[in-house]
Tab-separated table of C-alpha atoms in Angstrom:
chain	number	residue	atom	x	y	z
O	1	MET	CA	-0.055	-0.037	0.366
O	2	LYS	CA	1.073	3.245	-1.179
O	3	LEU	CA	0.398	6.555	0.901
O	4	HIS	CA	0.142	9.804	-0.916
O	5	GLU	CA	2.560	12.476	-0.273
O	6	TYR	CA	-0.065	14.382	1.976
O	7	GLN	CA	-1.281	10.951	3.749
O	8	ALA	CA	2.411	10.223	4.562
O	9	LYS	CA	3.448	13.748	5.565
O	10	GLY	CA	0.001	13.628	8.033
O	11	VAL	CA	2.060	10.497	9.691
O	12	PHE	CA	5.822	12.241	9.812
O	13	ALA	CA	4.337	15.040	11.510
O	14	ASP	CA	2.626	13.622	14.107
O	15	ALA	CA	5.250	11.457	14.754
O	16	GLY	CA	7.291	14.668	15.171
O	17	ILE	CA	9.108	15.097	11.827
O	18	PRO	CA	9.129	18.752	10.536
O	19	THR	CA	7.353	19.050	7.660
O	20	PRO	CA	5.678	22.422	6.002
O	21	ASP	CA	2.192	24.132	6.716
O	22	SER	CA	0.114	22.526	3.849
O	23	GLN	CA	-3.690	21.736	2.669
O	24	LEU	CA	-4.763	19.514	0.166
O	25	ALA	CA	-7.198	21.116	-2.855
O	26	SER	CA	-9.159	19.446	-5.438
O	27	ASP	CA	-10.554	22.125	-7.229
O	28	VAL	CA	-8.710	25.375	-8.385
O	29	ASP	CA	-10.483	27.970	-5.789
O	30	GLY	CA	-9.685	25.500	-2.810
O	31	ALA	CA	-6.109	25.555	-3.919
O	32	VAL	CA	-6.121	29.457	-4.074
O	33	ALA	CA	-7.963	29.351	-0.802
O	34	ALA	CA	-5.440	27.338	0.577
O	35	ALA	CA	-2.355	29.167	-0.518
O	36	GLU	CA	-3.945	32.618	0.383
O	37	GLU	CA	-4.171	31.251	3.950
O	38	ILE	CA	-0.688	29.686	3.909
O	39	GLY	CA	0.657	32.963	2.400
O	40	TYR	CA	2.809	32.956	-0.333
O	41	PRO	CA	5.224	31.641	-1.941
O	42	VAL	CA	3.841	27.871	-2.208
O	43	ALA	CA	4.248	25.064	-3.803
O	44	ILE	CA	1.410	23.168	-5.357
O	45	LYS	CA	1.844	19.656	-5.851
O	46	ALA	CA	0.033	16.919	-7.623
O	47	GLN	CA	-1.326	13.899	-5.575
O	48	VAL	CA	-0.252	10.970	-7.629
O	49	GLN	CA	2.164	8.002	-6.430
O	50	VAL	CA	4.647	8.248	-9.310
O	51	GLY	CA	8.562	9.514	-9.348
O	52	GLY	CA	9.686	12.447	-11.575
O	53	ARG	CA	6.363	14.980	-10.718
O	54	GLY	CA	7.968	17.738	-10.671
O	55	LYS	CA	9.828	17.497	-14.332
O	56	ALA	CA	6.450	16.431	-15.768
O	57	GLY	CA	4.950	19.902	-14.389
O	58	GLY	CA	3.166	18.145	-11.583
O	59	ILE	CA	4.782	20.553	-9.349
O	60	LYS	CA	5.199	24.376	-9.294
O	61	LEU	CA	6.041	27.418	-7.347
O	62	VAL	CA	3.844	30.535	-7.220
O	63	ASP	CA	4.304	33.607	-5.870
O	64	ASP	CA	0.567	34.903	-5.785
O	65	GLU	CA	-2.897	34.136	-6.404
O	66	ASP	CA	-2.855	34.708	-10.350
O	67	GLU	CA	-0.108	31.990	-10.601
O	68	ALA	CA	-1.325	30.010	-8.005
O	69	ARG	CA	-5.025	29.822	-10.050
O	70	GLU	CA	-2.714	29.303	-12.877
O	71	ALA	CA	-0.892	26.624	-11.897
O	72	ALA	CA	-3.757	24.681	-10.090
O	73	ASP	CA	-5.821	24.671	-13.348
O	74	ALA	CA	-2.767	23.386	-15.242
O	75	ILE	CA	-2.509	20.431	-12.348
O	76	LEU	CA	-5.429	19.480	-11.304
O	77	GLY	CA	-6.689	17.137	-14.273
O	78	MET	CA	-3.479	16.478	-16.166
O	79	ASP	CA	-2.419	12.825	-16.983
O	80	LEU	CA	0.949	12.633	-15.244
O	81	LYS	CA	2.803	9.462	-16.598
O	82	GLY	CA	-0.490	7.636	-16.974
O	83	TYR	CA	-1.901	8.871	-13.514
O	84	HIS	CA	-4.666	11.159	-13.584
O	85	VAL	CA	-4.545	14.195	-11.061
O	86	ASP	CA	-7.569	14.799	-8.807
O	87	SER	CA	-6.206	16.845	-6.091
O	88	VAL	CA	-2.937	18.837	-5.439
O	89	LEU	CA	-0.991	19.660	-2.167
O	90	VAL	CA	-0.827	23.411	-1.681
O	91	GLU	CA	2.220	24.203	0.923
O	92	GLY	CA	4.513	26.569	1.847
O	93	ALA	CA	7.427	27.101	-0.010
O	94	VAL	CA	10.761	26.499	2.237
O	95	ASP	CA	13.664	28.702	1.580
O	96	PHE	CA	16.699	26.357	1.739
O	97	THR	CA	20.135	26.162	1.350
O	98	ASP	CA	20.750	22.361	1.253
O	99	GLU	CA	18.848	19.428	0.161
O	100	LEU	CA	19.582	15.710	1.890
O	101	TYR	CA	17.605	12.465	1.330
O	102	VAL	CA	17.244	9.819	4.748
O	103	GLY	CA	15.428	6.936	3.546
O	104	ILE	CA	14.380	3.266	5.409
O	105	THR	CA	13.791	0.237	3.514
O	106	MET	CA	14.913	-3.363	3.630
O	107	ASP	CA	17.884	-4.799	2.688
O	108	ARG	CA	16.865	-8.662	1.648
O	109	GLY	CA	20.478	-9.077	0.514
O	110	GLU	CA	21.655	-9.038	4.212
O	111	GLY	CA	18.725	-9.543	5.891
O	112	LYS	CA	18.337	-6.591	7.280
O	113	PRO	CA	16.302	-3.266	7.259
O	114	VAL	CA	18.720	-0.492	5.992
O	115	ALA	CA	19.456	3.083	7.200
O	116	MET	CA	20.253	5.426	4.222
O	117	VAL	CA	21.204	9.218	4.099
O	118	SER	CA	22.949	11.321	1.372
O	119	THR	CA	23.642	14.794	0.615
O	120	LYS	CA	22.608	14.380	-2.421
O	121	GLY	CA	18.716	14.912	-2.078
O	122	GLY	CA	16.069	16.353	-4.301
O	123	VAL	CA	17.504	13.887	-7.104
O	124	ASP	CA	16.172	10.377	-8.138
O	125	ILE	CA	18.227	8.434	-5.570
O	126	GLU	CA	18.330	5.520	-7.599
O	127	GLU	CA	20.554	7.603	-9.854
O	128	VAL	CA	22.616	8.487	-6.903
O	129	ALA	CA	23.100	4.801	-6.302
O	130	GLU	CA	23.858	3.866	-9.765
O	131	GLU	CA	26.151	7.125	-10.582
O	132	ASP	CA	27.888	7.406	-7.186
O	133	PRO	CA	27.060	4.804	-5.004
O	134	ASP	CA	29.711	6.278	-2.165
O	135	ALA	CA	27.164	8.869	-1.829
O	136	ILE	CA	24.907	7.323	0.073
O	137	ALA	CA	26.320	6.228	3.709
O	138	GLN	CA	24.212	3.008	5.011
O	139	GLU	CA	24.084	1.762	8.488
O	140	HIS	CA	22.088	-1.962	8.537
O	141	VAL	CA	20.139	-2.318	11.606
O	142	ASP	CA	19.625	-5.559	13.918
O	143	PRO	CA	15.774	-5.920	13.697
O	144	SER	CA	15.717	-7.323	17.395
O	145	PHE	CA	17.473	-4.225	19.111
O	146	GLY	CA	15.686	-1.319	16.509
O	147	MET	CA	17.929	1.422	15.617
O	148	HIS	CA	20.592	2.527	18.290
O	149	PRO	CA	21.044	5.940	18.362
O	150	TYR	CA	24.452	5.942	17.546
O	151	GLN	CA	23.877	4.082	14.418
O	152	ALA	CA	21.585	7.327	13.229
O	153	ARG	CA	24.881	9.569	14.196
O	154	LYS	CA	27.245	7.436	12.658
O	155	ALA	CA	25.249	7.267	9.401
O	156	VAL	CA	24.776	11.029	8.905
O	157	TYR	CA	28.221	11.661	9.811
O	158	ASP	CA	29.582	9.082	7.205
O	159	ALA	CA	27.388	10.846	4.738
O	160	GLY	CA	29.296	14.168	5.031
O	161	VAL	CA	26.228	16.304	6.955
O	162	ASP	CA	26.745	19.271	8.115
O	163	PRO	CA	27.546	19.237	11.419
O	164	ALA	CA	25.158	21.986	12.738
O	165	VAL	CA	22.426	20.046	11.611
O	166	ALA	CA	23.581	16.424	12.306
O	167	ARG	CA	21.903	16.509	15.615
O	168	ASP	CA	18.282	16.893	13.893
O	169	VAL	CA	19.153	14.812	10.893
O	170	SER	CA	19.845	12.068	12.862
O	171	ASN	CA	16.869	12.787	15.337
O	172	VAL	CA	14.498	12.495	11.675
O	173	LEU	CA	16.933	9.293	10.707
O	174	MET	CA	15.622	7.694	14.553
O	175	THR	CA	11.949	8.945	14.205
O	176	LEU	CA	11.710	7.409	10.088
O	177	TYR	CA	12.881	3.966	11.265
O	178	ASP	CA	10.575	4.109	14.346
O	179	LEU	CA	7.628	4.780	11.688
O	180	TRP	CA	8.833	1.936	9.255
O	181	GLU	CA	8.861	-0.349	12.211
O	182	GLN	CA	5.699	0.205	14.032
O	183	LYS	CA	3.731	0.887	10.918
O	184	ASP	CA	4.760	-2.265	9.388
O	185	GLY	CA	6.422	0.007	6.449
O	186	SER	CA	8.647	-1.542	3.498
O	187	ASP	CA	9.475	1.652	2.390
O	188	ALA	CA	10.129	5.566	4.220
O	189	GLU	CA	11.675	7.802	3.010
O	190	ILE	CA	11.796	11.567	3.099
O	191	ASN	CA	13.671	13.048	-0.409
O	192	PRO	CA	14.586	16.062	0.263
O	193	LEU	CA	15.109	16.880	3.499
O	194	MET	CA	14.935	20.397	3.266
O	195	VAL	CA	17.901	22.629	5.461
O	196	THR	CA	17.119	26.124	5.974
O	197	ALA	CA	19.634	29.331	6.463
O	198	ASP	CA	18.754	28.953	10.542
O	199	ASP	CA	20.052	25.462	10.241
O	200	GLU	CA	16.585	23.644	10.587
O	201	VAL	CA	15.075	20.966	8.583
O	202	ILE	CA	12.097	19.967	7.176
O	203	ALA	CA	10.759	17.253	5.149
O	204	ALA	CA	9.848	18.635	1.687
O	205	ASP	CA	8.674	15.320	0.493
O	206	ALA	CA	7.492	11.752	2.265
O	207	VAL	CA	6.824	8.727	0.698
O	208	MET	CA	5.914	5.553	3.350
O	209	ASN	CA	4.741	2.460	1.725
O	210	VAL	CA	3.325	-0.094	3.727
O	211	ASP	CA	2.561	-3.856	3.982
O	212	GLU	CA	-0.661	-4.093	2.653
O	213	ASP	CA	-0.731	-8.121	4.612
O	214	ALA	CA	-0.475	-5.780	7.892
O	215	LEU	CA	-3.297	-3.555	7.310
O	216	PHE	CA	-5.329	-5.538	9.805
O	217	ARG	CA	-3.237	-3.731	12.453
O	218	GLN	CA	-3.102	-0.553	11.256
O	219	PRO	CA	-6.581	0.371	11.335
O	220	GLU	CA	-5.761	4.068	11.229
O	221	LEU	CA	-3.771	3.371	7.710
O	222	ALA	CA	-6.111	1.117	6.882
O	223	GLU	CA	-8.808	3.983	6.523
O	224	MET	CA	-6.419	5.648	4.872
O	225	GLU	CA	-5.858	2.391	2.098
O	226	ALA	CA	-9.597	3.367	0.497
O	227	GLU	CA	-8.362	7.631	0.113
O	228	ALA	CA	-5.384	6.519	-1.575
O	229	ALA	CA	-7.001	3.908	-4.090
O	230	SER	CA	-9.823	5.936	-4.902
O	231	THR	CA	-7.436	8.398	-5.970
O	232	GLY	CA	-4.858	6.161	-7.370
O	233	ASP	CA	-3.939	4.598	-11.296
O	234	ASP	CA	-7.110	3.538	-12.701
O	235	LEU	CA	-5.469	0.328	-13.819
O	236	GLU	CA	-4.033	-0.206	-10.194
O	237	GLN	CA	-7.654	0.006	-8.791
O	238	LYS	CA	-8.840	-2.330	-11.570
O	239	ALA	CA	-6.214	-5.144	-11.049
O	240	ASP	CA	-7.359	-5.061	-7.263
O	241	GLU	CA	-10.982	-5.876	-8.528
O	242	TYR	CA	-9.656	-8.556	-10.981
O	243	GLY	CA	-7.876	-9.873	-8.913
O	244	PHE	CA	-4.145	-9.339	-10.188
O	245	ASP	CA	-0.685	-8.535	-8.564
O	246	TYR	CA	0.046	-5.454	-11.172
O	247	VAL	CA	2.199	-2.433	-11.151
O	248	ARG	CA	2.455	-0.436	-13.677
O	249	LEU	CA	5.675	0.954	-15.426
O	250	GLU	CA	6.667	3.282	-17.542
O	251	GLY	CA	7.792	1.304	-20.929
O	252	ASN	CA	5.803	0.238	-24.000
O	253	THR	CA	6.084	-3.796	-23.811
O	254	GLY	CA	2.996	-5.702	-21.967
O	255	ILE	CA	3.841	-8.581	-20.004
O	256	ILE	CA	1.041	-11.124	-18.896
O	257	GLY	CA	2.498	-14.315	-17.213
O	258	ASN	CA	1.494	-16.716	-14.543
O	259	GLY	CA	3.305	-16.511	-11.546
O	260	ALA	CA	5.842	-13.559	-10.311
O	261	GLY	CA	9.412	-15.729	-10.789
O	262	LEU	CA	7.832	-15.893	-14.628
O	263	VAL	CA	6.679	-12.585	-14.781
O	264	MET	CA	10.033	-11.064	-13.741
O	265	THR	CA	12.191	-13.025	-15.458
O	266	THR	CA	9.742	-11.748	-18.796
O	267	LEU	CA	10.547	-8.296	-17.406
O	268	ASP	CA	14.130	-8.396	-17.484
O	269	LEU	CA	14.489	-10.286	-20.750
O	270	VAL	CA	12.646	-7.187	-22.420
O	271	ASP	CA	15.035	-5.028	-20.914
O	272	TYR	CA	17.735	-7.157	-21.964
O	273	TYR	CA	16.907	-6.949	-25.508
O	274	GLY	CA	16.848	-3.574	-25.757
O	275	GLY	CA	13.098	-3.069	-24.639
O	276	GLU	CA	11.013	-1.011	-21.793
O	277	PRO	CA	8.518	-3.016	-19.862
O	278	ALA	CA	5.097	-1.641	-19.501
O	279	ASN	CA	3.794	-3.556	-16.164
O	280	PHE	CA	4.241	-6.252	-13.900
O	281	LEU	CA	1.009	-8.667	-14.411
O	282	ASP	CA	0.500	-11.789	-12.403
O	283	VAL	CA	-2.572	-13.406	-13.126
O	284	GLY	CA	-1.899	-16.273	-11.389
O	285	GLY	CA	-3.995	-19.620	-11.748
O	286	GLY	CA	-6.185	-20.431	-13.975
O	287	ALA	CA	-6.822	-20.226	-17.371
O	288	LYS	CA	-10.239	-19.388	-17.717
O	289	ALA	CA	-11.181	-17.306	-20.706
O	290	ASP	CA	-12.559	-14.281	-18.704
O	291	ARG	CA	-9.562	-14.254	-16.733
O	292	ILE	CA	-7.201	-13.903	-19.388
O	293	ALA	CA	-9.627	-11.424	-21.201
O	294	ASN	CA	-9.780	-9.309	-17.900
O	295	ALA	CA	-5.684	-9.542	-17.843
O	296	LEU	CA	-5.719	-8.408	-21.913
O	297	ASP	CA	-8.223	-5.314	-20.909
O	298	MET	CA	-5.880	-4.272	-18.240
O	299	VAL	CA	-2.921	-4.072	-20.546
O	300	PHE	CA	-4.766	-3.071	-23.862
O	301	SER	CA	-6.142	0.059	-21.812
O	302	ASP	CA	-2.953	1.099	-20.762
O	303	ASP	CA	-2.622	4.179	-23.813
O	304	ASN	CA	2.156	3.683	-23.493
O	305	VAL	CA	1.708	-0.243	-24.391
O	306	GLU	CA	2.488	-1.139	-28.532
O	307	SER	CA	2.738	-5.008	-27.961
O	308	VAL	CA	2.039	-7.663	-25.283
O	309	VAL	CA	3.663	-10.557	-24.571
O	310	PHE	CA	2.458	-13.676	-23.007
O	311	ASN	CA	4.474	-15.768	-20.391
O	312	ILE	CA	2.441	-18.874	-19.691
O	313	PHE	CA	3.970	-22.276	-17.675
O	314	GLY	CA	1.426	-25.168	-17.631
O	315	GLY	CA	1.844	-26.800	-14.575
O	316	ILE	CA	-0.832	-28.191	-12.599
O	317	THR	CA	-2.991	-26.339	-15.531
O	318	ARG	CA	-2.445	-27.781	-19.285
O	319	GLY	CA	-1.102	-25.650	-21.701
O	320	ASP	CA	-3.831	-26.845	-23.979
O	321	GLU	CA	-6.489	-25.318	-21.572
O	322	VAL	CA	-4.321	-22.100	-21.426
O	323	ALA	CA	-4.404	-21.904	-25.306
O	324	LYS	CA	-7.806	-21.931	-25.576
O	325	GLY	CA	-8.300	-19.597	-23.124
O	326	ILE	CA	-6.207	-17.267	-25.104
O	327	ASN	CA	-8.174	-18.138	-27.713
O	328	GLU	CA	-11.374	-17.035	-26.362
O	329	ALA	CA	-10.268	-14.111	-24.730
O	330	LEU	CA	-8.969	-12.286	-28.279
O	331	GLU	CA	-12.335	-13.672	-29.467
O	332	GLN	CA	-14.059	-11.835	-27.586
O	333	PHE	CA	-12.501	-8.502	-29.388
O	334	ASP	CA	-13.812	-6.949	-32.563
O	335	GLU	CA	-9.967	-5.837	-33.095
O	336	ILE	CA	-6.964	-6.757	-31.368
O	337	PRO	CA	-5.503	-3.651	-30.495
O	338	LYS	CA	-2.133	-4.331	-29.980
O	339	PRO	CA	-0.110	-7.127	-31.327
O	340	VAL	CA	0.205	-10.281	-28.929
O	341	VAL	CA	2.903	-12.911	-28.989
O	342	VAL	CA	2.860	-15.954	-26.834
O	343	ARG	CA	4.895	-18.934	-25.040
O	344	LEU	CA	3.703	-21.729	-23.528
O	345	ALA	CA	5.994	-24.536	-22.076
O	346	GLY	CA	5.378	-27.023	-19.179
O	347	THR	CA	2.252	-29.561	-19.023
O	348	ASN	CA	1.075	-29.937	-22.754
O	349	TRP	CA	2.448	-27.274	-24.136
O	350	GLU	CA	2.623	-28.565	-27.115
O	351	GLU	CA	-0.945	-29.155	-27.910
O	352	GLY	CA	-1.343	-25.398	-26.860
O	353	MET	CA	0.947	-24.290	-29.364
O	354	GLU	CA	-0.966	-25.899	-32.189
O	355	ILE	CA	-4.577	-25.054	-30.787
O	356	LEU	CA	-3.363	-21.260	-30.602
O	357	ASN	CA	-4.957	-18.912	-33.208
O	358	GLU	CA	-1.827	-17.768	-35.575
O	359	ASP	CA	-4.501	-15.347	-37.144
O	360	LEU	CA	-5.156	-13.754	-33.343
O	361	VAL	CA	-1.236	-13.991	-31.817
O	362	THR	CA	2.145	-14.992	-32.689
O	363	VAL	CA	3.137	-17.994	-31.005
O	364	GLU	CA	7.470	-18.794	-30.465
O	365	GLN	CA	8.700	-21.899	-29.315
O	366	THR	CA	11.007	-19.996	-27.035
O	367	LEU	CA	10.754	-17.286	-24.275
O	368	GLU	CA	13.623	-15.560	-25.806
O	369	ASP	CA	12.278	-15.473	-29.270
O	370	ALA	CA	9.023	-14.091	-27.491
O	371	VAL	CA	10.664	-11.447	-25.709
O	372	GLN	CA	12.499	-10.062	-28.965
O	373	ARG	CA	9.548	-10.414	-30.918
O	374	ALA	CA	7.454	-8.298	-28.796
O	375	VAL	CA	9.834	-5.307	-28.336
O	376	GLU	CA	10.501	-5.557	-32.899
O	377	TYR	CA	6.343	-4.425	-32.663
O	378	ALA	CA	6.792	-2.232	-29.962
O	379	GLU	CA	9.673	-0.582	-31.764
O	380	GLU	CA	7.986	-0.569	-35.030
O	381	VAL	CA	4.824	1.009	-33.719
O	382	SER	CA	7.239	3.373	-32.156
O	383	GLU	CA	9.155	4.453	-35.354
């Protein structure tokens, strides 16, 4: 479960992490009224769960009523990387002198939570990790004991944070870890954590992702789930209705498979062969036509998708049953809107390949061939 920025900031503020004055608005007049109450300058920020909002035009800094009205009108209702913007967060602008990054996540390789601090805040932290990994100080935490104060101080020191704000940054990191642990978090981060001329630190952004399976013991966050879902991505909402494991990405090659490992393998191969994955979609077990049709409907509904690759492994569910399901599903469409490539393996895969209607799909014998063909189709459309 992903909290919106305004929800995460509410959680952080309640725990004592400083955040700017802010109000949520769902229309232009409400945004202007909020800006007037907070006082200019203010930032008007699209409330969608996607990175890179600023570069995509989803965050604007304004100095007066006219600019606020113009910015709110431009942002509300816009399509931001496939997400429809229904609300904006209006918050007081921060006069900052430095931008830091602090975050908590699970290092699965080490089997421990890891706290991270960097002086390269305000930019994509994944890019920093790839281009300059030494710029991110890391401190692993034993979950049996939690984060010790000395560990927070060490991470801040190793990152090279200005000693004038080191104590405050350490306190923020400690609080962030406590929230991550107490709220059953999967990720918690502040990027940027801004430093002002008065040596104060303020969380200018907030990310909080929570383990959905733990919501039964997080009643306050469970109440936020419906609100977050109602303003989230339409396709991800549809995936919840269909019972699919689905993550929307930014590429143009749609991926459908049965089993998370199989889908991840396909996703990696799309990237390996020069394509860009559009999604992660695991249909789970079963091959009934309506389930396959729902999966296709989801992927076809993504405007970014230019081709689709099916990677199905028949286990208990036989390959011939899967093939029948694919045929029946595709026959429900008057016109196949995107080229579909299918690869079957496992139980009765040969029978399944013979059953597939090659007027509706392209059939490939190997996963590598299927992925390459799907990537080629996507590239042809893009050209």
